[in-house]
Amino acid sequence: MAELLSRLRTLVAQSDLTLSETQLAQCIQYVTLLDKWNSAYNLTSVRDPEEMLIKHVLDSLVVAPYLIGQHFIDVGTGPGLPGVLLAIYYPEKQFTLLDSLGKRIRFLNQVKMQLQLQNIHPLQSRVEDHHPQQGYDGVISRAFASLNDMLNWCRHLPAPDGRFFAMKGAAVQEEIAALPDFVKVDAIHPLQVPQLDAQRHLVVLSKA
């Protein structure tokens, strides 16, 4: 655990992020839990906790500076990526973590309890069946197959002035060329994930 913590400190120092000792410890607690549950529940294909620090923790946290608003939904959150990490980074913001699989929601309820994260709200539902009373400031997705699918399935989720935050790999331009006409691109941010040899982008969109 001490080794992981030291490794995480190094990675964070190579980024533009600032985390307190409490936040660093929560990130390590999350990775430890994920590693423990993964053998039984198969929550992620990443098996090595050190690799999780780069591919899950830092890869989720690098979008934090771009989030605007207070209430967010992480659609298709899986084991809480990026939602859990963003909730650790922003204890004052609220994150609904939506997934259709019960085993993932059970894991997230355990994370909520053990990390004492009062600002995450795990929710088992298909995205098309979730109709919030109030729209979200931000709809975040990390694992959707395509930008087009994400936007069409999540169209009803943002508030009138809410935004979509789509975390994508390299080939964003092709997907942007095929966007539905009810959205416009506000920004495309290249993301730098320390020690990750892959391209990452955050596409920010709003309703046209």
Coordinates of N, CA, C and O in Angstrom, one line a residue, residues 87-151:
A87 N -15.3 12.3 -7.9 CA -15.9 12.6 -6.6 C -14.9 12.7 -5.5 O -15.1 13.5 -4.6
I88 N -13.8 12.0 -5.6 CA -12.7 12.2 -4.6 C -12.1 13.5 -4.8 O -11.8 14.3 -3.9
Y89 N -11.9 13.9 -6.1 CA -11.2 15.2 -6.4 C -12.1 16.4 -6.0 O -11.6 17.4 -5.6
Y90 N -13.4 16.2 -6.2 CA -14.4 17.3 -6.0 C -15.4 16.9 -4.9 O -16.5 16.5 -5.3
P91 N -15.1 16.9 -3.6 CA -16.0 16.4 -2.6 C -17.3 17.3 -2.5 O -18.3 16.9 -2.0
E92 N -17.2 18.5 -3.1 CA -18.3 19.4 -3.1 C -19.3 19.2 -4.2 O -20.4 19.8 -4.2
K93 N -18.9 18.4 -5.2 CA -19.8 18.2 -6.4 C -20.5 16.8 -6.2 O -20.0 15.9 -5.5
Q94 N -21.7 16.6 -6.8 CA -22.4 15.4 -6.7 C -22.3 14.6 -8.0 O -22.4 15.1 -9.1
F95 N -22.1 13.2 -7.8 CA -22.0 12.4 -9.0 C -22.9 11.2 -8.9 O -22.8 10.4 -8.0
T96 N -23.8 11.1 -9.9 CA -24.6 9.9 -10.0 C -23.9 8.9 -10.9 O -23.4 9.3 -12.0
L97 N -23.7 7.7 -10.4 CA -22.9 6.7 -11.2 C -23.9 5.6 -11.7 O -24.4 4.8 -11.0
L98 N -24.2 5.7 -13.0 CA -25.2 4.9 -13.6 C -24.6 3.7 -14.4 O -23.7 3.8 -15.2
D99 N -25.1 2.5 -14.1 CA -24.7 1.3 -14.8 C -25.9 0.3 -14.7 O -26.7 0.3 -13.7
S100 N -26.0 -0.6 -15.7 CA -27.1 -1.5 -15.8 C -26.8 -2.8 -15.1 O -27.7 -3.6 -14.8
L101 N -25.5 -3.1 -14.7 CA -25.1 -4.3 -14.1 C -25.1 -4.3 -12.6 O -24.4 -3.4 -12.0
G102 N -25.8 -5.2 -11.9 CA -25.9 -5.2 -10.5 C -24.6 -5.4 -9.8 O -24.4 -4.7 -8.7
K103 N -23.7 -6.2 -10.3 CA -22.4 -6.4 -9.6 C -21.6 -5.2 -9.5 O -20.9 -4.9 -8.5
R104 N -21.7 -4.3 -10.6 CA -20.9 -3.1 -10.5 C -21.5 -2.1 -9.5 O -20.8 -1.4 -8.8
I105 N -22.8 -2.1 -9.4 CA -23.5 -1.2 -8.4 C -23.2 -1.7 -7.0 O -23.0 -0.9 -6.1
R106 N -23.2 -3.0 -6.8 CA -22.8 -3.5 -5.5 C -21.4 -3.1 -5.1 O -21.2 -2.7 -4.0
F107 N -20.5 -3.2 -6.0 CA -19.1 -2.8 -5.8 C -19.1 -1.3 -5.4 O -18.4 -0.9 -4.5
L108 N -19.9 -0.5 -6.2 CA -19.8 1.0 -5.9 C -20.5 1.4 -4.6 O -20.0 2.3 -3.9
N109 N -21.5 0.6 -4.2 CA -22.0 0.8 -2.8 C -21.0 0.5 -1.7 O -20.9 1.2 -0.7
Q110 N -20.2 -0.5 -2.0 CA -19.1 -0.8 -1.1 C -18.0 0.3 -1.0 O -17.6 0.7 0.0
V111 N -17.7 0.8 -2.2 CA -16.8 1.9 -2.3 C -17.3 3.1 -1.6 O -16.6 3.8 -0.8
K112 N -18.6 3.4 -1.8 CA -19.2 4.6 -1.1 C -19.1 4.5 0.4 O -18.7 5.4 1.1
M113 N -19.3 3.2 0.9 CA -19.3 3.0 2.4 C -17.9 3.1 2.9 O -17.6 3.8 3.9
Q114 N -16.9 2.3 2.3 CA -15.6 2.3 2.8 C -14.8 3.5 2.6 O -14.0 3.9 3.5
L115 N -15.0 4.3 1.6 CA -14.3 5.5 1.3 C -15.0 6.7 1.9 O -14.5 7.8 1.9
Q116 N -16.2 6.4 2.5 CA -17.1 7.5 3.0 C -17.3 8.6 2.0 O -17.2 9.8 2.4
L117 N -17.7 8.2 0.8 CA -18.0 9.2 -0.2 C -19.5 9.5 -0.2 O -20.2 8.8 -0.8
Q118 N -19.8 10.6 0.4 CA -21.2 11.0 0.5 C -21.7 11.6 -0.8 O -22.9 11.8 -1.0
N119 N -20.8 11.9 -1.7 CA -21.2 12.6 -3.0 C -21.3 11.7 -4.2 O -21.4 12.2 -5.3
I120 N -21.3 10.4 -4.0 CA -21.6 9.5 -5.1 C -22.9 8.8 -4.9 O -23.3 8.4 -3.7
H121 N -23.7 8.6 -5.9 CA -25.0 8.0 -5.9 C -25.1 6.9 -6.9 O -25.5 7.1 -8.0
P122 N -24.7 5.6 -6.6 CA -24.7 4.5 -7.5 C -26.2 4.2 -7.9 O -27.1 4.2 -7.0
L123 N -26.4 4.0 -9.2 CA -27.8 3.8 -9.6 C -27.8 2.7 -10.7 O -27.1 2.8 -11.7
Q124 N -28.6 1.6 -10.4 CA -28.7 0.6 -11.4 C -29.8 0.9 -12.4 O -31.0 0.9 -11.9
S125 N -29.5 1.1 -13.6 CA -30.5 1.4 -14.6 C -29.9 1.4 -16.0 O -28.7 1.7 -16.1
R126 N -30.8 1.2 -17.0 CA -30.3 1.5 -18.3 C -30.5 3.0 -18.6 O -31.4 3.6 -18.0
V127 N -29.6 3.5 -19.4 CA -29.6 5.0 -19.5 C -30.9 5.5 -20.1 O -31.4 6.5 -19.6
E128 N -31.6 4.8 -21.0 CA -32.8 5.2 -21.5 C -34.0 5.2 -20.5 O -35.0 5.8 -20.8
D129 N -33.8 4.4 -19.4 CA -34.9 4.3 -18.4 C -34.7 5.3 -17.3 O -35.5 5.4 -16.4
H130 N -33.6 6.0 -17.3 CA -33.3 7.0 -16.2 C -33.8 8.4 -16.6 O -33.3 9.0 -17.5
H131 N -34.8 8.9 -15.9 CA -35.4 10.2 -16.2 C -35.4 11.0 -15.0 O -36.3 11.0 -14.1
P132 N -34.3 11.8 -14.8 CA -34.1 12.6 -13.6 C -35.1 13.7 -13.5 O -35.6 14.2 -14.5
Q133 N -35.5 14.1 -12.3 CA -36.4 15.2 -12.1 C -35.8 16.5 -12.6 O -36.4 17.3 -13.2
Q134 N -34.5 16.6 -12.4 CA -33.8 17.8 -12.8 C -32.6 17.3 -13.7 O -32.0 16.3 -13.4
G135 N -32.4 18.0 -14.8 CA -31.3 17.7 -15.7 C -29.9 17.9 -15.0 O -29.8 18.7 -14.1
Y136 N -28.9 17.2 -15.5 CA -27.6 17.3 -14.9 C -26.8 18.5 -15.6 O -27.0 18.8 -16.8
D137 N -25.9 19.0 -14.8 CA -24.9 20.0 -15.4 C -24.0 19.4 -16.3 O -23.5 20.0 -17.3
G138 N -23.6 18.1 -16.1 CA -22.7 17.5 -17.0 C -23.0 16.0 -17.1 O -23.3 15.3 -16.1
V139 N -23.0 15.5 -18.3 CA -23.1 14.0 -18.6 C -21.8 13.5 -19.1 O -21.3 14.0 -20.1
I140 N -21.2 12.7 -18.3 CA -19.8 12.2 -18.5 C -19.8 10.8 -19.1 O -20.6 9.9 -18.5
S141 N -19.0 10.5 -20.1 CA -18.9 9.1 -20.5 C -17.5 8.8 -20.9 O -16.8 9.6 -21.4
R142 N -17.0 7.6 -20.5 CA -15.6 7.2 -20.7 C -15.6 6.0 -21.6 O -14.6 5.8 -22.3
A143 N -16.6 5.1 -21.6 CA -16.5 3.8 -22.2 C -17.5 3.6 -23.3 O -17.7 2.5 -23.7
F144 N -18.2 4.6 -23.8 CA -19.1 4.4 -24.8 C -18.5 4.1 -26.1 O -17.4 4.6 -26.4
A145 N -19.1 3.3 -26.9 CA -18.5 2.8 -28.2 C -18.4 4.0 -29.1 O -17.3 4.2 -29.7
S146 N -19.4 4.8 -29.3 CA -19.2 6.0 -30.2 C -19.9 7.2 -29.6 O -20.8 7.1 -28.8
L147 N -19.4 8.3 -30.0 CA -19.9 9.6 -29.6 C -21.4 9.8 -30.0 O -22.2 10.2 -29.2
N148 N -21.7 9.3 -31.2 CA -23.0 9.4 -31.7 C -24.0 8.6 -30.8 O -25.1 9.2 -30.5
D149 N -23.7 7.4 -30.4 CA -24.5 6.6 -29.6 C -24.7 7.3 -28.2 O -25.8 7.3 -27.7
M150 N -23.6 7.7 -27.7 CA -23.6 8.4 -26.4 C -24.6 9.6 -26.4 O -25.5 9.7 -25.5
L151 N -24.5 10.4 -27.4 CA -25.4 11.6 -27.5 C -26.8 11.2 -27.7 O -27.7 11.8 -27.1

